[in-house]
Tab-separated table of C-alpha atoms and ligand atoms in Angstrom:
chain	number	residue	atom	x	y	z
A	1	UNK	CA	34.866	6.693	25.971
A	2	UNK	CA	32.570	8.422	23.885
A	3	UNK	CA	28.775	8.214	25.333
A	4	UNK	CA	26.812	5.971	23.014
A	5	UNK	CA	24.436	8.066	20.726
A	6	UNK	CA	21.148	7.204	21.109
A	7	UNK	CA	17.166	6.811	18.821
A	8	UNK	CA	14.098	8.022	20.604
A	9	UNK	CA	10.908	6.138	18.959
A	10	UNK	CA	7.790	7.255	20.391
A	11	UNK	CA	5.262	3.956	19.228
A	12	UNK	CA	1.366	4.654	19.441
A	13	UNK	CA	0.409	0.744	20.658
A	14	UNK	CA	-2.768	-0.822	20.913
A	15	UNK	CA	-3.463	-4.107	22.516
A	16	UNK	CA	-6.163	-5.229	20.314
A	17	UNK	CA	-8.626	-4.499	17.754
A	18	UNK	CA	-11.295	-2.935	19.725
A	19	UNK	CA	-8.657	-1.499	22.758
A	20	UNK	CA	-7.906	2.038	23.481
A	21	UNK	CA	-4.370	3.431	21.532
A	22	UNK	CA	-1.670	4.649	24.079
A	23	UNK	CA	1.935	5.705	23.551
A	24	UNK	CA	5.069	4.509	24.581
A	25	UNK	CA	8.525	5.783	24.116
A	26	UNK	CA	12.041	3.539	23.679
A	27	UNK	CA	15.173	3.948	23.019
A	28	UNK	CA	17.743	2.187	21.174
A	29	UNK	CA	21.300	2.675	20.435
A	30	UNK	CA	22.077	4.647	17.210
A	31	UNK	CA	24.012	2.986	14.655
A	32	UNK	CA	24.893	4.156	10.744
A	33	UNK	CA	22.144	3.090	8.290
A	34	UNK	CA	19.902	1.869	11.120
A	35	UNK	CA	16.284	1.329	9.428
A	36	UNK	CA	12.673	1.439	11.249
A	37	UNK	CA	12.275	-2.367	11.271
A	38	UNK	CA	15.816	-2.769	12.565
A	39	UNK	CA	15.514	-0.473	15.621
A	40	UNK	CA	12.142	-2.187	15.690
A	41	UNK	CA	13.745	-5.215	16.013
A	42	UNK	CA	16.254	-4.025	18.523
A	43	UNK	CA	12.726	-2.740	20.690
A	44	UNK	CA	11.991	-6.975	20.619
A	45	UNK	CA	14.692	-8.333	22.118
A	46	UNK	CA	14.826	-5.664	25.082
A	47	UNK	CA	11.001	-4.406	25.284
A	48	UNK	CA	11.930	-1.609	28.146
A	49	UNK	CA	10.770	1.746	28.432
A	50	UNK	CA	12.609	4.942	28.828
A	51	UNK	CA	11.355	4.754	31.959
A	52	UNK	CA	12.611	1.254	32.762
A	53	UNK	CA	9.115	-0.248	32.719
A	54	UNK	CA	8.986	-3.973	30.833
A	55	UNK	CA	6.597	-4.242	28.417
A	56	UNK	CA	5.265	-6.593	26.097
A	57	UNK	CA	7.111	-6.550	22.613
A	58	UNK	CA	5.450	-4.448	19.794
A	59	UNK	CA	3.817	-6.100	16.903
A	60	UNK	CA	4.328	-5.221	13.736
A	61	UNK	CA	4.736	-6.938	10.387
A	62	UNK	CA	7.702	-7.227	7.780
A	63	UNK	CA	9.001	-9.538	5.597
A	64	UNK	CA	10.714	-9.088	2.316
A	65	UNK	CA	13.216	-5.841	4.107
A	66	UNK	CA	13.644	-4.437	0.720
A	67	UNK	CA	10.469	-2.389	-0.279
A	68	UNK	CA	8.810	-5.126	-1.892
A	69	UNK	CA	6.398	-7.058	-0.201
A	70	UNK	CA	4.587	-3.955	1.520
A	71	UNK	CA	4.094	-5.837	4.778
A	72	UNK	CA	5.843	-2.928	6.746
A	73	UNK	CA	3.778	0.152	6.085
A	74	UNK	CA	3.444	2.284	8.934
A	75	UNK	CA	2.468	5.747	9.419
A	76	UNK	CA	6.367	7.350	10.171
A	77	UNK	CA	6.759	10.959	11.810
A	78	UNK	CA	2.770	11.556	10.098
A	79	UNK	CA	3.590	10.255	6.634
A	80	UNK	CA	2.434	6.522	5.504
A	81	UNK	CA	5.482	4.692	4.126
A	82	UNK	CA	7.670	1.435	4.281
A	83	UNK	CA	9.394	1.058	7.418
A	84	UNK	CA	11.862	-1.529	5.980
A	85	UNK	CA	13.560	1.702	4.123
A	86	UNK	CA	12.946	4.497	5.949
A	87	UNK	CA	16.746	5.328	7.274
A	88	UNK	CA	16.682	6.565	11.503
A	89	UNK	CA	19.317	9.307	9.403
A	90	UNK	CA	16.595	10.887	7.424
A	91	UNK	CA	13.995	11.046	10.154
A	92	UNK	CA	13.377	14.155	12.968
A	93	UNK	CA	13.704	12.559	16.196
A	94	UNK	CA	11.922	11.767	18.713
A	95	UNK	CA	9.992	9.602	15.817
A	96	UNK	CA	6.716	8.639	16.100
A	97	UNK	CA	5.274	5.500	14.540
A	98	UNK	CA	2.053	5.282	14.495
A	99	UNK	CA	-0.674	2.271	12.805
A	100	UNK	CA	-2.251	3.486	9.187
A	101	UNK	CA	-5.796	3.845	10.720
A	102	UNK	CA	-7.380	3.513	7.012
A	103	UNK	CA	-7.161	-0.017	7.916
A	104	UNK	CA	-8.090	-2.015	10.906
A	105	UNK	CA	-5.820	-2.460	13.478
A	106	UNK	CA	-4.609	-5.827	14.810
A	107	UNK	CA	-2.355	-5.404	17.261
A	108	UNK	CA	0.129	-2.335	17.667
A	109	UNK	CA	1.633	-1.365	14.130
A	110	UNK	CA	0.190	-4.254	12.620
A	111	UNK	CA	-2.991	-3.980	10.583
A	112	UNK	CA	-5.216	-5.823	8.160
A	113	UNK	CA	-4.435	-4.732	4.596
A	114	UNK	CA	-6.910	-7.839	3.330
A	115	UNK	CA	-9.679	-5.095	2.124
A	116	UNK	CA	-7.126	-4.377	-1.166
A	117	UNK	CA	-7.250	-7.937	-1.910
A	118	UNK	CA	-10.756	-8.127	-1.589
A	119	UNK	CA	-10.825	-5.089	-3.891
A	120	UNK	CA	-8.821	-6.826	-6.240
A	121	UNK	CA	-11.643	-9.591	-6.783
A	122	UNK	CA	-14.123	-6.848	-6.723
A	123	UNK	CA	-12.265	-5.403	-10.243
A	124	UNK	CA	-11.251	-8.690	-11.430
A	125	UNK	CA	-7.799	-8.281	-11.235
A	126	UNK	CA	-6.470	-11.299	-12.616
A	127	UNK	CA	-5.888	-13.232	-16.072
A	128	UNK	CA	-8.342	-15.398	-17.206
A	129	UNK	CA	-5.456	-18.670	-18.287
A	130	UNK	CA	-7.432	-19.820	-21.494
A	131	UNK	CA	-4.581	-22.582	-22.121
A	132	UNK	CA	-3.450	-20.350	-25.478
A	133	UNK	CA	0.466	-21.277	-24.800
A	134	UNK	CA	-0.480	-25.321	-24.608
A	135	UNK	CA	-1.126	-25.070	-28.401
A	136	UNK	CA	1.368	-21.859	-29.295
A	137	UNK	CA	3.479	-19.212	-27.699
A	138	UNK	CA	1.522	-16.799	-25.755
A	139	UNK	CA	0.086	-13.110	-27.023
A	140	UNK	CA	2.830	-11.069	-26.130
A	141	UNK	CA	2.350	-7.598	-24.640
A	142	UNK	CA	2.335	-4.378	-26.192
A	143	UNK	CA	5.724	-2.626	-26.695
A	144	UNK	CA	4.221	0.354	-26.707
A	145	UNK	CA	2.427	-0.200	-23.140
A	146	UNK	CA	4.707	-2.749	-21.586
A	147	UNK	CA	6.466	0.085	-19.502
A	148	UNK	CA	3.470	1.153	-18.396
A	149	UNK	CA	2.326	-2.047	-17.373
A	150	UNK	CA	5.601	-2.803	-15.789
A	151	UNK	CA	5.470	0.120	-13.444
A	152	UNK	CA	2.076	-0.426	-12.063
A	153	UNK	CA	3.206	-4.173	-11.553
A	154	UNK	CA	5.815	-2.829	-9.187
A	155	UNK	CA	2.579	-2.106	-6.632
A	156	UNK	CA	3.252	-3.864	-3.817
A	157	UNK	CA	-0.093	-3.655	-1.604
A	158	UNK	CA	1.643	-1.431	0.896
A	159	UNK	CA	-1.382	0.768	1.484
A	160	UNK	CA	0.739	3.877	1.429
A	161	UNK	CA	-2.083	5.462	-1.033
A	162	UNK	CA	-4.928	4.287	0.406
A	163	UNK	CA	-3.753	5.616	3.979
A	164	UNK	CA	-3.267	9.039	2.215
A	165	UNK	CA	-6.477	9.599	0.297
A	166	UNK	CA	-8.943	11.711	1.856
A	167	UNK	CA	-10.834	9.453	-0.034
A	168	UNK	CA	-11.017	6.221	1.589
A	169	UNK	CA	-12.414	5.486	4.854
A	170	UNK	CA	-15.577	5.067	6.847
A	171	UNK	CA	-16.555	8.206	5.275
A	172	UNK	CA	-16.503	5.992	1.968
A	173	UNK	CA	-17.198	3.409	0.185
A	174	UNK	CA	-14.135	3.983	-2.164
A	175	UNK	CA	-11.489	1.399	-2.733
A	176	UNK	CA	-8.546	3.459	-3.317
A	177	UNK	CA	-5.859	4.216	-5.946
A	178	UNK	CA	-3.989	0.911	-6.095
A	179	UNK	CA	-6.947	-1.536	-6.884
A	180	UNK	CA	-8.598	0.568	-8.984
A	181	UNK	CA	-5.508	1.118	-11.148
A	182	UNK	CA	-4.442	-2.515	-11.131
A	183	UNK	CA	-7.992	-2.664	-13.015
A	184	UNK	CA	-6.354	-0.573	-15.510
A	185	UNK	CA	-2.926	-3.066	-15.171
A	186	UNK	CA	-4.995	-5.884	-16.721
A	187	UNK	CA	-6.680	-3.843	-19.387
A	188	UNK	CA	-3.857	-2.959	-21.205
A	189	UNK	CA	-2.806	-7.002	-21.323
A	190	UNK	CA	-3.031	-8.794	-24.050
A	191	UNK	CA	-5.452	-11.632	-22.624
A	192	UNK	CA	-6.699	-9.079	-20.076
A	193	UNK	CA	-7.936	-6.782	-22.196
A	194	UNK	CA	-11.117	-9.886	-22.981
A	195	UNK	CA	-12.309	-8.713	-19.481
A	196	UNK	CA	-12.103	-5.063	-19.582
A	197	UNK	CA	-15.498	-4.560	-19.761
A	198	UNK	CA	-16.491	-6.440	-16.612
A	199	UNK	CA	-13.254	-4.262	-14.877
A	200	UNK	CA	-14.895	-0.783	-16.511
A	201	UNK	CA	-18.539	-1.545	-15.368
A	202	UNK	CA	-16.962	-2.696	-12.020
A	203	UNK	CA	-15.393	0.219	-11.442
A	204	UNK	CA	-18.868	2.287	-12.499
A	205	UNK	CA	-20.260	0.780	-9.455
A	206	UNK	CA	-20.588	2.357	-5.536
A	207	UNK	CA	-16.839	2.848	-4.473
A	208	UNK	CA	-15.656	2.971	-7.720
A	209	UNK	CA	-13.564	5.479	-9.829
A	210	UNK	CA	-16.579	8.139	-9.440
A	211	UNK	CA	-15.418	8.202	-5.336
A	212	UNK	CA	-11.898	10.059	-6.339
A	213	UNK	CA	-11.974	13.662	-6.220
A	214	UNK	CA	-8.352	14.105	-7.572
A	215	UNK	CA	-6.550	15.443	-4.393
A	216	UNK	CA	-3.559	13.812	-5.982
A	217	UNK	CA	-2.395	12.639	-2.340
A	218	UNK	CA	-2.098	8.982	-3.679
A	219	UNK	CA	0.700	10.152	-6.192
A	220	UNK	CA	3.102	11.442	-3.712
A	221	UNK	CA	2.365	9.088	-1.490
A	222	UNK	CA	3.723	6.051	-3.692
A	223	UNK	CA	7.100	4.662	-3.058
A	224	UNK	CA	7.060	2.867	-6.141
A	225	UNK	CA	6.683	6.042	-7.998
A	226	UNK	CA	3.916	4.521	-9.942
A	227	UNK	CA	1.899	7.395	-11.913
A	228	UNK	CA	-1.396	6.841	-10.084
A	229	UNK	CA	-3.564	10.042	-11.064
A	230	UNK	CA	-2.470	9.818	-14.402
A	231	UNK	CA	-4.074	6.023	-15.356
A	232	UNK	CA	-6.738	7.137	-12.756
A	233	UNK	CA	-7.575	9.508	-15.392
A	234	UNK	CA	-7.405	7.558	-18.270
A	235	UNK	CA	-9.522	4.847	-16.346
A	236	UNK	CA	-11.857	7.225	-16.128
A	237	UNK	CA	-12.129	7.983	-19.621
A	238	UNK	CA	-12.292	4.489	-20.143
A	239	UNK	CA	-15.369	4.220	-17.872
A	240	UNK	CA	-16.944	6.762	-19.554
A	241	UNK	CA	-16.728	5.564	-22.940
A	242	UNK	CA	-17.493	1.843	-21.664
A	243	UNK	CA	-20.539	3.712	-20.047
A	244	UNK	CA	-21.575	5.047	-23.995
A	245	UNK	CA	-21.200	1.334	-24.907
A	246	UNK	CA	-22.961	0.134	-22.942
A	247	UNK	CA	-26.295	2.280	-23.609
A	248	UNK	CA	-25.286	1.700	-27.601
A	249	UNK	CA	-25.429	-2.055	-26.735
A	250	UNK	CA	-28.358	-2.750	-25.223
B	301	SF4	S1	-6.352	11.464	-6.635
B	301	SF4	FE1	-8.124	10.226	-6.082
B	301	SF4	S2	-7.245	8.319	-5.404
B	301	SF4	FE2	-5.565	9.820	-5.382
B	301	SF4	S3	-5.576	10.624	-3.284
B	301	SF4	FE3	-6.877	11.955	-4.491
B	301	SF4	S4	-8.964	11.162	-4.215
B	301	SF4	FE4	-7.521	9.554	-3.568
B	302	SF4	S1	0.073	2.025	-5.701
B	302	SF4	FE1	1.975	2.508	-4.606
B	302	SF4	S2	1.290	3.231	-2.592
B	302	SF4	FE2	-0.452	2.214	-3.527
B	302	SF4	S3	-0.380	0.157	-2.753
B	302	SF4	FE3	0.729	0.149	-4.699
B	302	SF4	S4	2.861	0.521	-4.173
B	302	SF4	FE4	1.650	1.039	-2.385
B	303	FES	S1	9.400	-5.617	4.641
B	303	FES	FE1	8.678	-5.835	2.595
B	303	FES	S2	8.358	-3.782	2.003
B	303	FES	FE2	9.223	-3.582	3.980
């Protein structure tokens, strides 16, 4: 009988926030199409060492398995990206997975993305519902922007571009590609656009688009493919000329 191929994961664990990282290596039986979060999974149910040591089951976090809630992001053989589609097949072995560090860690692979949502209040990144459609249909968007603002709705949170910009971190107070271009998201909506100004002069502020030095790490980084230095830079021109308005306001 054929000897049963095998998947080497080395898995940099942690036991808590504030504990020391150390590595442990598994290994799980190889089969075709075998994802991260599956031989993850596999890792659960039989938490054993190569060395034959029991341990306690890694943490991590996943949920949709289809690249769209962003819950799995993991840093994967040195590159940030979803674990829930990144195929054993297309990854050097052994393979390392590793927490993204940008953010704090919980427990293991799992970390605390909430700083992008707090980001997202920070640049108002919402709809202000004025209760138009009650009384007739509502504004519809753009049909010359609505692709745009259909591929930057396809972020996801994952963190992939934060985790990749040299940017953001305790060096910084910067909060990353993906908030600051949802801020351009809502701008180009039809009600959205009432509350640009408050996203612009957000965005003027400590941590805001002035932090990015245009290392264009975020762009590659993105597994939705969403354009980020491109509406970086035209949020930037934005800011500026919201910056003009508001001296020629005063
Ligand atoms: S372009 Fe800006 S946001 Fe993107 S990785 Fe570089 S510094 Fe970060
Ligand atoms: S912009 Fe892309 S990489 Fe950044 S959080 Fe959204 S989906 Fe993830
Ligand atoms: S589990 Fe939702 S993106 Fe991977």
């Amino acid at each position: 009988m054929a000897e049963q191929k095998k998947v080497r994961l080395v898995i940099e664990r942690q036991d808590g926030p504030n504990d020391k990282p150390y590595t442990q290596e598994f290994e799980v039986d190889y089969r075709p199409g075998l994802n991260i979060v599956a031989a993850l999974m596999e890792i659960q149910k039989n938490p054993v060492t190569v060395d034959g040591k029991k341990v306690a089951p890694v943490v991590w976090e996943c949920n949709c398995l289809e690249k769209v809630c962003g819950a799995c992001m993991m840093v994967i053989n040195g590159k940030a990206r979803q674990a829930c589609c990144s195929l054993v097949d297309n990854l050097e072995q052994p393979i390392h997975l590793a927490p993204a560090r940008t953010f704090p860690v919980i427990r293991d692979l799992l970390i605390d993305r909430s700083v992008m949502f707090e980001s997202l209040k920070r640049i108002h990144g919402w709809i202000e519902v004025d209760g138009t459609w009650d009384v007739k249909d509502a504004p519809i968007q753009n049909p010359h922007t609505a692709e745009t603002a259909y591929e930057i709705s396809h972020c996801m949170t994952c963190g992939c571009c934060l985790e990749a910009c040299p940017n953001v971190g305790p060096q910084s107070d910067f909060i990353g590609p993906s908030p600051t271009v949802q801020a351009y998201l809502f701008n180009l909506h039809p009600l959205g656009k009432f509350d640009a100004p408050t996203r612009l002069n957000a965005l003027m502020e400590k941590g805001g688009i002035t932090s990015c030095g245009n290392s264009q790490n975020c762009v590659e980084a993105c597994p939705k493919n969403i354009k980020l230095t491109t509406y970086l830079a035209q949020l930037n021109r934005d800011v500026n000329k919201q910056a003009l308005r508001n001296i020629f306001d005063k």
